[in-house]
PDB file of C-alpha atoms in Angstrom:
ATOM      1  CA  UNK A  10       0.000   0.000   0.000  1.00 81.00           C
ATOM      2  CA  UNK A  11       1.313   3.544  -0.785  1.00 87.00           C
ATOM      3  CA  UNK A  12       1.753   6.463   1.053  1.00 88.00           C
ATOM      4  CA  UNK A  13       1.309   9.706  -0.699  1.00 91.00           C
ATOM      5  CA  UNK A  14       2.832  13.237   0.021  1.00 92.00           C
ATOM      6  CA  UNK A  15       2.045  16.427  -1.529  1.00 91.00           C
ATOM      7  CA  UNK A  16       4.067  19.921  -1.415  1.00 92.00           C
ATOM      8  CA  UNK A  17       2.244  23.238  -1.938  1.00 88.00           C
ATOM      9  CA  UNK A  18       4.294  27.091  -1.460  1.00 85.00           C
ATOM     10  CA  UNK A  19       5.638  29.383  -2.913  1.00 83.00           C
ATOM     11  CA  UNK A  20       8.865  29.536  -5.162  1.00 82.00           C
ATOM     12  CA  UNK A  21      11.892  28.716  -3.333  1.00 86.00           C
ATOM     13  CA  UNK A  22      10.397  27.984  -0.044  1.00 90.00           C
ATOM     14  CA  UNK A  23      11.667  24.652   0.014  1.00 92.00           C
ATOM     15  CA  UNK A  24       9.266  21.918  -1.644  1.00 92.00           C
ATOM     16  CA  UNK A  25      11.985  20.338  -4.309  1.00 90.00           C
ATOM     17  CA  UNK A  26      14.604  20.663  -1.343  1.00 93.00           C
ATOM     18  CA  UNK A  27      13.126  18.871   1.193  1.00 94.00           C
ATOM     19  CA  UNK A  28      11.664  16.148  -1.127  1.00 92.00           C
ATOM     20  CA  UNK A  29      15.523  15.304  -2.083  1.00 91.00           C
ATOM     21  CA  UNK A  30      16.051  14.725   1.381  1.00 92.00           C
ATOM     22  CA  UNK A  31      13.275  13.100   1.875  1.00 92.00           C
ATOM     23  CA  UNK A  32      14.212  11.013  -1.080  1.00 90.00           C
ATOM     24  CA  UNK A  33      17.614  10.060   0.225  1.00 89.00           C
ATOM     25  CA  UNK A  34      16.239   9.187   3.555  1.00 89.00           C
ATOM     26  CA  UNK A  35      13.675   6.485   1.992  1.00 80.00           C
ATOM     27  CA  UNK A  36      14.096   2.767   1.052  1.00 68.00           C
ATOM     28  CA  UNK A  37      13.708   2.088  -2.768  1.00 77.00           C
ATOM     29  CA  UNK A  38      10.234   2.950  -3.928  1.00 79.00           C
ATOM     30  CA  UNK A  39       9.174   6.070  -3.172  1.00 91.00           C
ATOM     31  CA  UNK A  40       9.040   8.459  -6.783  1.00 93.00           C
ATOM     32  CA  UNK A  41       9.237  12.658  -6.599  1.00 93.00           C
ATOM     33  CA  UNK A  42       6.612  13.773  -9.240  1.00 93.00           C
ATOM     34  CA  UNK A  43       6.941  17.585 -10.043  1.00 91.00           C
ATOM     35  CA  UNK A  44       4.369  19.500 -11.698  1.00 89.00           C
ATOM     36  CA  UNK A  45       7.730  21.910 -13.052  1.00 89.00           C
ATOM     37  CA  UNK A  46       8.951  18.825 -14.463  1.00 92.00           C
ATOM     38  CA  UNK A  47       6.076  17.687 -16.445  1.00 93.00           C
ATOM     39  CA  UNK A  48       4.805  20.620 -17.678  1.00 92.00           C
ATOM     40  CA  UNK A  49       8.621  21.037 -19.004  1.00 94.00           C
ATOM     41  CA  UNK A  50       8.280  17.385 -20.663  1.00 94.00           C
ATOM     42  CA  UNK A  51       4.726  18.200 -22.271  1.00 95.00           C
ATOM     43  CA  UNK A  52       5.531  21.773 -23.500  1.00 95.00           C
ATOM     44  CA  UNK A  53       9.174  22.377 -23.548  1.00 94.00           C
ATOM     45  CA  UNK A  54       9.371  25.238 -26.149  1.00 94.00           C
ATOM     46  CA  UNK A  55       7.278  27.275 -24.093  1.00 93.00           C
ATOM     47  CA  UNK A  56       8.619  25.944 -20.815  1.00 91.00           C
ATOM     48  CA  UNK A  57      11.663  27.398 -21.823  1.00 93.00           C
ATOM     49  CA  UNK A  58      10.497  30.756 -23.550  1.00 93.00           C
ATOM     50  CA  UNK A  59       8.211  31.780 -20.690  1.00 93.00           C
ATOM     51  CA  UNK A  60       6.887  29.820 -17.758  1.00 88.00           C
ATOM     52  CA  UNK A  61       3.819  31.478 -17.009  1.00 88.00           C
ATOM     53  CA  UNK A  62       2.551  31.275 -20.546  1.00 93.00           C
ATOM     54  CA  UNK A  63       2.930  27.459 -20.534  1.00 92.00           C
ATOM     55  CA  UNK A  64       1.703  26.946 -17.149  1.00 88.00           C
ATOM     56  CA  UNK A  65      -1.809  28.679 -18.553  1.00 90.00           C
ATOM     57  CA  UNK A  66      -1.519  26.970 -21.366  1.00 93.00           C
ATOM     58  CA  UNK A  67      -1.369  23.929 -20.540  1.00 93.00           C
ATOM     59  CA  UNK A  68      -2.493  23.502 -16.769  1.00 88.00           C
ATOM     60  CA  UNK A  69      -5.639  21.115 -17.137  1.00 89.00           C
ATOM     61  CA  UNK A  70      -3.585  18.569 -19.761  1.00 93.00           C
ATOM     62  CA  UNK A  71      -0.302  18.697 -17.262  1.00 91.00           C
ATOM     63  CA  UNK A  72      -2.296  18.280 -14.226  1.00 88.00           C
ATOM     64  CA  UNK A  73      -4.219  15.255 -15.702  1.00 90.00           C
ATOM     65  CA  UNK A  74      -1.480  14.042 -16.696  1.00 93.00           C
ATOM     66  CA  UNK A  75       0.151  14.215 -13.435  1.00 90.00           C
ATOM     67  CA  UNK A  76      -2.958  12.679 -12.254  1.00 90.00           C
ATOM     68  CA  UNK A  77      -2.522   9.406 -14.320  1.00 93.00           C
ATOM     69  CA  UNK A  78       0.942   9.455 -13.409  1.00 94.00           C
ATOM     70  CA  UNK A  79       0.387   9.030  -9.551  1.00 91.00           C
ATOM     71  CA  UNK A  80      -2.482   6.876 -10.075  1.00 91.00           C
ATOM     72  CA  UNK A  81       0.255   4.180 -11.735  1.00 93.00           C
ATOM     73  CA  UNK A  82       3.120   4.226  -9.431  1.00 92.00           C
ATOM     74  CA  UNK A  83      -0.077   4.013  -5.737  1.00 90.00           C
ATOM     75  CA  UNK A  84      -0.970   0.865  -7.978  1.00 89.00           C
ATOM     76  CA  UNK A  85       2.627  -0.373  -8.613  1.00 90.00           C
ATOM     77  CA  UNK A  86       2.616  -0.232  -5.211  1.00 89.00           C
ATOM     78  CA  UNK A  87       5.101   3.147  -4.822  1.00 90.00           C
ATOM     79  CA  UNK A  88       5.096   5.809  -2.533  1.00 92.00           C
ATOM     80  CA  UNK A  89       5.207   9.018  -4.194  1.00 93.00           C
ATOM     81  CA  UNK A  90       5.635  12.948  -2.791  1.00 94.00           C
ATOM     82  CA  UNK A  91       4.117  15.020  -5.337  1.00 92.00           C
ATOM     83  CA  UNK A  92       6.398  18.637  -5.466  1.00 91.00           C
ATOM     84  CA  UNK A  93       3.696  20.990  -6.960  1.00 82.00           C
ATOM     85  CA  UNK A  94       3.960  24.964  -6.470  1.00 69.00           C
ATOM     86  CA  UNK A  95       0.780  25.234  -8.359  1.00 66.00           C
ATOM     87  CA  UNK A  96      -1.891  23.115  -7.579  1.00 72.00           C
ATOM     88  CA  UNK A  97      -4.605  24.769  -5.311  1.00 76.00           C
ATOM     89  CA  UNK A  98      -5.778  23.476  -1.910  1.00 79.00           C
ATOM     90  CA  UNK A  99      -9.200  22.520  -3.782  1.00 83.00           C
ATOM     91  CA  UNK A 100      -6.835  20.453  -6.170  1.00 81.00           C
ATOM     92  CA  UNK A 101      -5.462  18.895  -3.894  1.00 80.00           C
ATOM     93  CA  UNK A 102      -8.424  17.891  -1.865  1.00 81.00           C
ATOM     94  CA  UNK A 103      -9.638  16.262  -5.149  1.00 82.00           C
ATOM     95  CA  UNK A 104      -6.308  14.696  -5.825  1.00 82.00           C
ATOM     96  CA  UNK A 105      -6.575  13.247  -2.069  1.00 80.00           C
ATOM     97  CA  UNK A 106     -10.155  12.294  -2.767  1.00 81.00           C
ATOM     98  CA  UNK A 107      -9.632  10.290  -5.696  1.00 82.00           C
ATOM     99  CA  UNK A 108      -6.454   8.816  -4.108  1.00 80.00           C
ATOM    100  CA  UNK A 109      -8.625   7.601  -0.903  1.00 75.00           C
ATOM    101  CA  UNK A 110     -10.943   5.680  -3.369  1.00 77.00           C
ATOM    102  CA  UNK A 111      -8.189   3.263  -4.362  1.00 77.00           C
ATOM    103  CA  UNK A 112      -7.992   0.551  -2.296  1.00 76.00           C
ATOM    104  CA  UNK A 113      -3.655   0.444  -2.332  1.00 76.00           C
ATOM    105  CA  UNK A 114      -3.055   4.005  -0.966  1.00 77.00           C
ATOM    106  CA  UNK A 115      -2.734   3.973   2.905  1.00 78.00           C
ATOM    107  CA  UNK A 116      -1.988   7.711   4.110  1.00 85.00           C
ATOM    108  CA  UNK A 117      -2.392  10.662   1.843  1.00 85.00           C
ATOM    109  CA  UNK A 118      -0.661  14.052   3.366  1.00 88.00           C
ATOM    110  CA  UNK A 119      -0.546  17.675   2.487  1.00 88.00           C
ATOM    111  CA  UNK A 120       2.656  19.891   3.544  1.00 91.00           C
ATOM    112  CA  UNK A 121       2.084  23.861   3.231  1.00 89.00           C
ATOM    113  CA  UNK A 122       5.849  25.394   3.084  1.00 90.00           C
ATOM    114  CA  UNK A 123       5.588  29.379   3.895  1.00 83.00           C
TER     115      UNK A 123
END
Protein backbone atom coordinates (compact mmCIF):
# COMPACT_ATOMS: atom_id res chain seq x y z
CA UNK A 1 0.00 0.00 0.00
CA UNK A 2 1.31 3.54 -0.79
CA UNK A 3 1.75 6.46 1.05
CA UNK A 4 1.31 9.71 -0.70
CA UNK A 5 2.83 13.24 0.02
CA UNK A 6 2.04 16.43 -1.53
CA UNK A 7 4.07 19.92 -1.41
CA UNK A 8 2.24 23.24 -1.94
CA UNK A 9 4.29 27.09 -1.46
CA UNK A 10 5.64 29.38 -2.91
CA UNK A 11 8.87 29.54 -5.16
CA UNK A 12 11.89 28.72 -3.33
CA UNK A 13 10.40 27.98 -0.04
CA UNK A 14 11.67 24.65 0.01
CA UNK A 15 9.27 21.92 -1.64
CA UNK A 16 11.99 20.34 -4.31
CA UNK A 17 14.60 20.66 -1.34
CA UNK A 18 13.13 18.87 1.19
CA UNK A 19 11.66 16.15 -1.13
CA UNK A 20 15.52 15.30 -2.08
CA UNK A 21 16.05 14.72 1.38
CA UNK A 22 13.27 13.10 1.88
CA UNK A 23 14.21 11.01 -1.08
CA UNK A 24 17.61 10.06 0.22
CA UNK A 25 16.24 9.19 3.55
CA UNK A 26 13.67 6.48 1.99
CA UNK A 27 14.10 2.77 1.05
CA UNK A 28 13.71 2.09 -2.77
CA UNK A 29 10.23 2.95 -3.93
CA UNK A 30 9.17 6.07 -3.17
CA UNK A 31 9.04 8.46 -6.78
CA UNK A 32 9.24 12.66 -6.60
CA UNK A 33 6.61 13.77 -9.24
CA UNK A 34 6.94 17.58 -10.04
CA UNK A 35 4.37 19.50 -11.70
CA UNK A 36 7.73 21.91 -13.05
CA UNK A 37 8.95 18.82 -14.46
CA UNK A 38 6.08 17.69 -16.45
CA UNK A 39 4.80 20.62 -17.68
CA UNK A 40 8.62 21.04 -19.00
CA UNK A 41 8.28 17.38 -20.66
CA UNK A 42 4.73 18.20 -22.27
CA UNK A 43 5.53 21.77 -23.50
CA UNK A 44 9.17 22.38 -23.55
CA UNK A 45 9.37 25.24 -26.15
CA UNK A 46 7.28 27.27 -24.09
CA UNK A 47 8.62 25.94 -20.82
CA UNK A 48 11.66 27.40 -21.82
CA UNK A 49 10.50 30.76 -23.55
CA UNK A 50 8.21 31.78 -20.69
CA UNK A 51 6.89 29.82 -17.76
CA UNK A 52 3.82 31.48 -17.01
CA UNK A 53 2.55 31.27 -20.55
CA UNK A 54 2.93 27.46 -20.53
CA UNK A 55 1.70 26.95 -17.15
CA UNK A 56 -1.81 28.68 -18.55
CA UNK A 57 -1.52 26.97 -21.37
CA UNK A 58 -1.37 23.93 -20.54
CA UNK A 59 -2.49 23.50 -16.77
CA UNK A 60 -5.64 21.12 -17.14
CA UNK A 61 -3.58 18.57 -19.76
CA UNK A 62 -0.30 18.70 -17.26
CA UNK A 63 -2.30 18.28 -14.23
CA UNK A 64 -4.22 15.25 -15.70
CA UNK A 65 -1.48 14.04 -16.70
CA UNK A 66 0.15 14.21 -13.43
CA UNK A 67 -2.96 12.68 -12.25
CA UNK A 68 -2.52 9.41 -14.32
CA UNK A 69 0.94 9.46 -13.41
CA UNK A 70 0.39 9.03 -9.55
CA UNK A 71 -2.48 6.88 -10.07
CA UNK A 72 0.25 4.18 -11.73
CA UNK A 73 3.12 4.23 -9.43
CA UNK A 74 -0.08 4.01 -5.74
CA UNK A 75 -0.97 0.87 -7.98
CA UNK A 76 2.63 -0.37 -8.61
CA UNK A 77 2.62 -0.23 -5.21
CA UNK A 78 5.10 3.15 -4.82
CA UNK A 79 5.10 5.81 -2.53
CA UNK A 80 5.21 9.02 -4.19
CA UNK A 81 5.64 12.95 -2.79
CA UNK A 82 4.12 15.02 -5.34
CA UNK A 83 6.40 18.64 -5.47
CA UNK A 84 3.70 20.99 -6.96
CA UNK A 85 3.96 24.96 -6.47
CA UNK A 86 0.78 25.23 -8.36
CA UNK A 87 -1.89 23.11 -7.58
CA UNK A 88 -4.61 24.77 -5.31
CA UNK A 89 -5.78 23.48 -1.91
CA UNK A 90 -9.20 22.52 -3.78
CA UNK A 91 -6.83 20.45 -6.17
CA UNK A 92 -5.46 18.89 -3.89
CA UNK A 93 -8.42 17.89 -1.87
CA UNK A 94 -9.64 16.26 -5.15
CA UNK A 95 -6.31 14.70 -5.82
CA UNK A 96 -6.58 13.25 -2.07
CA UNK A 97 -10.15 12.29 -2.77
CA UNK A 98 -9.63 10.29 -5.70
CA UNK A 99 -6.45 8.82 -4.11
CA UNK A 100 -8.62 7.60 -0.90
CA UNK A 101 -10.94 5.68 -3.37
CA UNK A 102 -8.19 3.26 -4.36
CA UNK A 103 -7.99 0.55 -2.30
CA UNK A 104 -3.66 0.44 -2.33
CA UNK A 105 -3.05 4.00 -0.97
CA UNK A 106 -2.73 3.97 2.90
CA UNK A 107 -1.99 7.71 4.11
CA UNK A 108 -2.39 10.66 1.84
CA UNK A 109 -0.66 14.05 3.37
CA UNK A 110 -0.55 17.67 2.49
CA UNK A 111 2.66 19.89 3.54
CA UNK A 112 2.08 23.86 3.23
CA UNK A 113 5.85 25.39 3.08
CA UNK A 114 5.59 29.38 3.89
Amino acid sequence: MSKVIFLRGLPGSGKSEWAKYYLDARPKGTTVLSFDDTLKEYDPVTYDNDYTTAFHKNYKEVTNLLMSRLIALVAADEDVVVDSLNLDYEQVCGMATTLGTLRYVYDVRLINFF
